[in-house]
PDB file of C-alpha atoms in Angstrom:
ATOM      1  CA  MET A   1      14.840 -23.448   0.156  1.00 51.00           C
ATOM      2  CA  ASN A   2      11.828 -23.338  -2.216  1.00 70.00           C
ATOM      3  CA  GLN A   3       9.268 -20.951  -0.836  1.00 84.00           C
ATOM      4  CA  LYS A   4       5.738 -20.673  -2.290  1.00 95.00           C
ATOM      5  CA  ILE A   5       4.181 -17.130  -2.604  1.00 95.00           C
ATOM      6  CA  ASN A   6       0.504 -16.886  -3.171  1.00 95.00           C
ATOM      7  CA  LEU A   7      -2.514 -14.521  -2.694  1.00 97.00           C
ATOM      8  CA  ARG A   8      -5.481 -15.650  -0.572  1.00 97.00           C
ATOM      9  CA  LEU A   9      -8.721 -13.615  -0.596  1.00 96.00           C
ATOM     10  CA  TYR A  10      -9.799 -12.567   2.917  1.00 97.00           C
ATOM     11  CA  ASN A  11     -12.382 -14.943   4.310  1.00 95.00           C
ATOM     12  CA  LYS A  12     -12.989 -13.854   7.961  1.00 93.00           C
ATOM     13  CA  GLU A  13      -9.439 -14.478   9.240  1.00 94.00           C
ATOM     14  CA  LYS A  14      -9.845 -11.346  11.372  1.00 96.00           C
ATOM     15  CA  LYS A  15      -6.941 -12.060  13.753  1.00 96.00           C
ATOM     16  CA  ASP A  16      -4.351 -12.304  11.004  1.00 96.00           C
ATOM     17  CA  ALA A  17      -5.795  -9.223   9.148  1.00 97.00           C
ATOM     18  CA  LEU A  18      -5.861  -7.051  12.288  1.00 97.00           C
ATOM     19  CA  HIS A  19      -2.237  -8.015  13.099  1.00 97.00           C
ATOM     20  CA  LEU A  20      -1.071  -7.054   9.621  1.00 97.00           C
ATOM     21  CA  ILE A  21      -3.073  -3.830   9.463  1.00 97.00           C
ATOM     22  CA  LYS A  22      -1.606  -2.647  12.806  1.00 97.00           C
ATOM     23  CA  ASN A  23       1.889  -3.434  11.613  1.00 97.00           C
ATOM     24  CA  PHE A  24       1.196  -1.551   8.388  1.00 95.00           C
ATOM     25  CA  TRP A  25       0.380   1.655  10.285  1.00 95.00           C
ATOM     26  CA  LYS A  26       3.341   1.144  12.660  1.00 95.00           C
ATOM     27  CA  VAL A  27       5.843   0.622   9.811  1.00 92.00           C
ATOM     28  CA  HIS A  28       4.539   3.375   7.438  1.00 87.00           C
ATOM     29  CA  ASN A  29       3.529   6.067   9.888  1.00 85.00           C
ATOM     30  CA  ASN A  30       5.016   5.057  13.179  1.00 87.00           C
ATOM     31  CA  TYR A  31       1.422   4.937  14.528  1.00 92.00           C
ATOM     32  CA  GLU A  32       0.292   2.492  17.127  1.00 95.00           C
ATOM     33  CA  GLN A  33      -3.161   1.582  15.967  1.00 96.00           C
ATOM     34  CA  ASN A  34      -5.557   0.025  18.445  1.00 96.00           C
ATOM     35  CA  ASP A  35      -7.849  -3.000  17.769  1.00 95.00           C
ATOM     36  CA  THR A  36     -10.906  -0.758  17.145  1.00 97.00           C
ATOM     37  CA  GLU A  37      -9.122   1.313  14.557  1.00 97.00           C
ATOM     38  CA  ALA A  38      -7.714  -1.702  12.803  1.00 97.00           C
ATOM     39  CA  LEU A  39     -11.099  -3.307  12.725  1.00 97.00           C
ATOM     40  CA  LYS A  40     -12.584  -0.173  11.220  1.00 97.00           C
ATOM     41  CA  ASP A  41      -9.928  -0.326   8.455  1.00 97.00           C
ATOM     42  CA  LEU A  42     -10.638  -4.047   7.880  1.00 97.00           C
ATOM     43  CA  ASN A  43     -14.292  -3.437   7.606  1.00 97.00           C
ATOM     44  CA  THR A  44     -13.785  -0.648   5.056  1.00 96.00           C
ATOM     45  CA  TRP A  45     -11.213  -2.583   3.077  1.00 96.00           C
ATOM     46  CA  THR A  46     -13.479  -5.592   2.843  1.00 96.00           C
ATOM     47  CA  ALA A  47     -16.709  -3.734   2.067  1.00 95.00           C
ATOM     48  CA  GLU A  48     -18.449  -3.755  -1.292  1.00 92.00           C
ATOM     49  CA  GLY A  49     -16.219  -2.465  -4.071  1.00 91.00           C
ATOM     50  CA  HIS A  50     -13.071  -3.560  -2.216  1.00 94.00           C
ATOM     51  CA  ARG A  51     -11.050  -6.699  -2.097  1.00 95.00           C
ATOM     52  CA  PHE A  52      -8.533  -7.634   0.507  1.00 97.00           C
ATOM     53  CA  TRP A  53      -5.891 -10.358  -0.103  1.00 97.00           C
ATOM     54  CA  PHE A  54      -3.380 -11.905   2.197  1.00 98.00           C
ATOM     55  CA  ILE A  55       0.030 -12.165   0.703  1.00 98.00           C
ATOM     56  CA  CYS A  56       1.139 -15.583   1.967  1.00 97.00           C
ATOM     57  CA  LEU A  57       4.596 -17.222   2.079  1.00 95.00           C
ATOM     58  CA  ASN A  58       4.231 -20.947   2.468  1.00 94.00           C
ATOM     59  CA  ASP A  59       0.553 -20.338   3.315  1.00 93.00           C
ATOM     60  CA  THR A  60       1.415 -17.944   6.194  1.00 96.00           C
ATOM     61  CA  PRO A  61       0.195 -14.406   5.800  1.00 97.00           C
ATOM     62  CA  VAL A  62       3.198 -12.017   5.615  1.00 98.00           C
ATOM     63  CA  GLY A  63       1.349  -9.030   4.099  1.00 98.00           C
ATOM     64  CA  PHE A  64      -1.708  -7.833   2.387  1.00 98.00           C
ATOM     65  CA  LEU A  65      -2.994  -6.107  -0.749  1.00 98.00           C
ATOM     66  CA  HIS A  66      -6.137  -3.997  -0.647  1.00 97.00           C
ATOM     67  CA  LEU A  67      -7.726  -3.287  -3.965  1.00 95.00           C
ATOM     68  CA  GLY A  68     -10.370  -0.627  -4.188  1.00 93.00           C
ATOM     69  CA  ASN A  69     -12.415   1.399  -6.669  1.00 89.00           C
ATOM     70  CA  ARG A  70     -12.826   5.057  -7.251  1.00 85.00           C
ATOM     71  CA  GLY A  71     -15.951   5.017  -9.397  1.00 81.00           C
ATOM     72  CA  GLY A  72     -15.588   1.791 -11.382  1.00 79.00           C
ATOM     73  CA  LYS A  73     -14.474  -1.832 -10.770  1.00 81.00           C
ATOM     74  CA  PRO A  74     -11.673  -2.194  -8.278  1.00 78.00           C
ATOM     75  CA  ASP A  75      -8.540  -1.088 -10.119  1.00 89.00           C
ATOM     76  CA  TRP A  76      -6.598   0.891  -7.415  1.00 93.00           C
ATOM     77  CA  ILE A  77      -4.040  -0.825  -5.242  1.00 96.00           C
ATOM     78  CA  GLU A  78      -5.092   1.197  -2.273  1.00 95.00           C
ATOM     79  CA  ASP A  79      -2.662  -0.435   0.263  1.00 94.00           C
ATOM     80  CA  LEU A  80       0.103  -2.913  -0.094  1.00 96.00           C
ATOM     81  CA  PHE A  81       2.127  -4.228   2.801  1.00 96.00           C
ATOM     82  CA  VAL A  82       4.794  -6.850   3.312  1.00 96.00           C
ATOM     83  CA  GLU A  83       6.261  -7.297   6.715  1.00 97.00           C
ATOM     84  CA  PRO A  84       9.803  -5.801   6.816  1.00 95.00           C
ATOM     85  CA  ALA A  85      11.411  -9.208   7.499  1.00 96.00           C
ATOM     86  CA  HIS A  86      10.040 -10.467   4.238  1.00 96.00           C
ATOM     87  CA  GLN A  87      10.677  -7.553   2.019  1.00 93.00           C
ATOM     88  CA  ASN A  88      13.159  -7.573  -0.904  1.00 91.00           C
ATOM     89  CA  GLN A  89      12.348 -11.249  -1.698  1.00 93.00           C
ATOM     90  CA  GLY A  90       9.991 -10.717  -4.635  1.00 94.00           C
ATOM     91  CA  ILE A  91       6.865 -11.084  -2.506  1.00 95.00           C
ATOM     92  CA  GLY A  92       5.502  -7.606  -3.309  1.00 94.00           C
ATOM     93  CA  THR A  93       6.393  -8.030  -6.912  1.00 96.00           C
ATOM     94  CA  TYR A  94       4.509 -11.260  -7.099  1.00 96.00           C
ATOM     95  CA  ALA A  95       1.441  -9.675  -5.472  1.00 97.00           C
ATOM     96  CA  ILE A  96       1.372  -6.728  -7.865  1.00 97.00           C
ATOM     97  CA  GLN A  97       1.916  -8.883 -10.948  1.00 97.00           C
ATOM     98  CA  THR A  98      -0.782 -11.301  -9.877  1.00 96.00           C
ATOM     99  CA  ILE A  99      -3.311  -8.511  -9.239  1.00 96.00           C
ATOM    100  CA  ALA A 100      -2.402  -6.795 -12.452  1.00 96.00           C
ATOM    101  CA  LYS A 101      -3.224  -9.931 -14.486  1.00 96.00           C
ATOM    102  CA  GLU A 102      -6.720  -9.973 -12.862  1.00 93.00           C
ATOM    103  CA  VAL A 103      -7.462  -6.324 -13.268  1.00 94.00           C
ATOM    104  CA  ARG A 104      -6.307  -6.407 -16.869  1.00 94.00           C
ATOM    105  CA  THR A 105      -9.359  -8.689 -17.623  1.00 93.00           C
ATOM    106  CA  TYR A 106     -11.699  -5.791 -16.953  1.00 90.00           C
ATOM    107  CA  SER A 107      -9.790  -2.453 -16.955  1.00 91.00           C
ATOM    108  CA  ASP A 108      -7.399  -0.597 -19.145  1.00 91.00           C
ATOM    109  CA  SER A 109      -5.200   0.505 -16.223  1.00 92.00           C
ATOM    110  CA  LEU A 110      -4.047  -0.367 -12.715  1.00 94.00           C
ATOM    111  CA  TYR A 111      -3.408   2.489 -10.404  1.00 94.00           C
ATOM    112  CA  ILE A 112      -1.183   2.784  -7.197  1.00 94.00           C
ATOM    113  CA  GLU A 113      -0.152   5.689  -5.017  1.00 89.00           C
ATOM    114  CA  ALA A 114       2.966   5.981  -3.010  1.00 89.00           C
ATOM    115  CA  SER A 115       4.234   8.355  -0.477  1.00 87.00           C
ATOM    116  CA  ALA A 116       6.877  10.532  -2.055  1.00 87.00           C
ATOM    117  CA  ARG A 117       9.231   9.575   0.719  1.00 85.00           C
ATOM    118  CA  ASN A 118       8.876   5.863  -0.012  1.00 86.00           C
ATOM    119  CA  GLN A 119      11.659   5.789  -2.668  1.00 87.00           C
ATOM    120  CA  GLY A 120      11.939   2.003  -2.557  1.00 87.00           C
ATOM    121  CA  ALA A 121       8.237   1.460  -3.360  1.00 90.00           C
ATOM    122  CA  ILE A 122       8.297   4.046  -6.158  1.00 91.00           C
ATOM    123  CA  ARG A 123      11.301   2.343  -7.702  1.00 92.00           C
ATOM    124  CA  LEU A 124       9.642  -1.060  -7.535  1.00 93.00           C
ATOM    125  CA  TYR A 125       6.379   0.324  -8.976  1.00 94.00           C
ATOM    126  CA  GLN A 126       8.206   1.939 -11.877  1.00 95.00           C
ATOM    127  CA  LYS A 127      10.119  -1.293 -12.513  1.00 95.00           C
ATOM    128  CA  LEU A 128       6.801  -3.124 -12.698  1.00 95.00           C
ATOM    129  CA  GLY A 129       5.533  -0.757 -15.428  1.00 94.00           C
ATOM    130  CA  PHE A 130       3.828   2.078 -13.385  1.00 93.00           C
ATOM    131  CA  ASN A 131       5.396   4.795 -15.494  1.00 91.00           C
ATOM    132  CA  CYS A 132       2.550   7.164 -16.233  1.00 90.00           C
ATOM    133  CA  LEU A 133       2.309  10.032 -13.790  1.00 85.00           C
ATOM    134  CA  ASN A 134      -1.492  10.194 -13.263  1.00 84.00           C
ATOM    135  CA  THR A 135      -2.224  12.379 -10.250  1.00 82.00           C
ATOM    136  CA  VAL A 136      -0.163  14.534  -7.918  1.00 83.00           C
ATOM    137  CA  THR A 137      -1.282  14.628  -4.302  1.00 84.00           C
ATOM    138  CA  LEU A 138      -0.210  17.786  -2.362  1.00 84.00           C
ATOM    139  CA  ARG A 139      -0.162  18.045   1.428  1.00 85.00           C
ATOM    140  CA  HIS A 140      -0.131  21.188   3.568  1.00 87.00           C
ATOM    141  CA  ASP A 141       1.736  20.555   6.827  1.00 88.00           C
ATOM    142  CA  PHE A 142       0.370  22.916   9.477  1.00 91.00           C
ATOM    143  CA  ASP A 143       3.357  22.463  11.784  1.00 91.00           C
ATOM    144  CA  GLN A 144       6.342  22.228   9.495  1.00 87.00           C
ATOM    145  CA  THR A 145       8.621  21.901  12.455  1.00 91.00           C
ATOM    146  CA  ALA A 146       7.211  18.421  13.017  1.00 90.00           C
ATOM    147  CA  PHE A 147       8.772  17.205   9.752  1.00 90.00           C
ATOM    148  CA  ASP A 148      12.130  16.693   8.288  1.00 91.00           C
ATOM    149  CA  THR A 149      12.777  17.614   4.610  1.00 93.00           C
ATOM    150  CA  ILE A 150      14.565  14.581   3.009  1.00 91.00           C
ATOM    151  CA  ARG A 151      14.814  16.039  -0.514  1.00 91.00           C
ATOM    152  CA  ASN A 152      13.385  18.518  -3.041  1.00 93.00           C
ATOM    153  CA  GLU A 153      11.657  17.756  -6.270  1.00 89.00           C
ATOM    154  CA  LYS A 154      10.576  19.878  -9.229  1.00 90.00           C
ATOM    155  CA  ILE A 155       7.374  19.243 -11.135  1.00 88.00           C
ATOM    156  CA  TYR A 156       6.273  21.689 -13.828  1.00 86.00           C
ATOM    157  CA  ASP A 157       9.138  23.901 -12.795  1.00 89.00           C
ATOM    158  CA  LEU A 158       7.618  24.151  -9.309  1.00 91.00           C
ATOM    159  CA  GLU A 159       9.616  23.236  -6.188  1.00 93.00           C
ATOM    160  CA  PHE A 160       8.248  20.710  -3.666  1.00 92.00           C
ATOM    161  CA  GLU A 161       9.637  19.252  -0.501  1.00 91.00           C
ATOM    162  CA  ILE A 162       9.464  15.522   0.321  1.00 90.00           C
ATOM    163  CA  ARG A 163       9.058  15.381   4.108  1.00 90.00           C
ATOM    164  CA  LYS A 164       8.804  12.736   6.752  1.00 84.00           C
ATOM    165  CA  PRO A 165       7.676  12.987  10.314  1.00 84.00           C
ATOM    166  CA  LYS A 166      10.413  13.619  12.839  1.00 85.00           C
TER     167      LYS A 166
END
């Protein structure tokens, strides 16, 4: 079966966007977002300085890519989501490569952050050329009993735990 993958810039397709945003939070944080919260995210992710694309398979949205800025033109992949049923089919790769071509026309770099526990995403990003460690985000968990440690990592000879919510 020949499937067509493409990106389509958001143009007021609120229902599709809200559905995907709510699924994003459910899959990544096991959080059931309500419509008001999802709409707040959508409004932020489509405001000036941001761009929100649907990732489409045969013209049906199966994910999204949110490009934002942190002081210049949009060159941060702030959020990337592909529905679990459509992962590992090259859809996320296509979206990143397509956005990289656009960002390259006005910026020297494209940035992306990933949760340390999201090993699959980190492997994909490195495979796609994201190989410069740019920033390190540290989190202080107030109730460490609410998290499971999935592995330990060393950076600059300092020990860190990679944790996920229980």
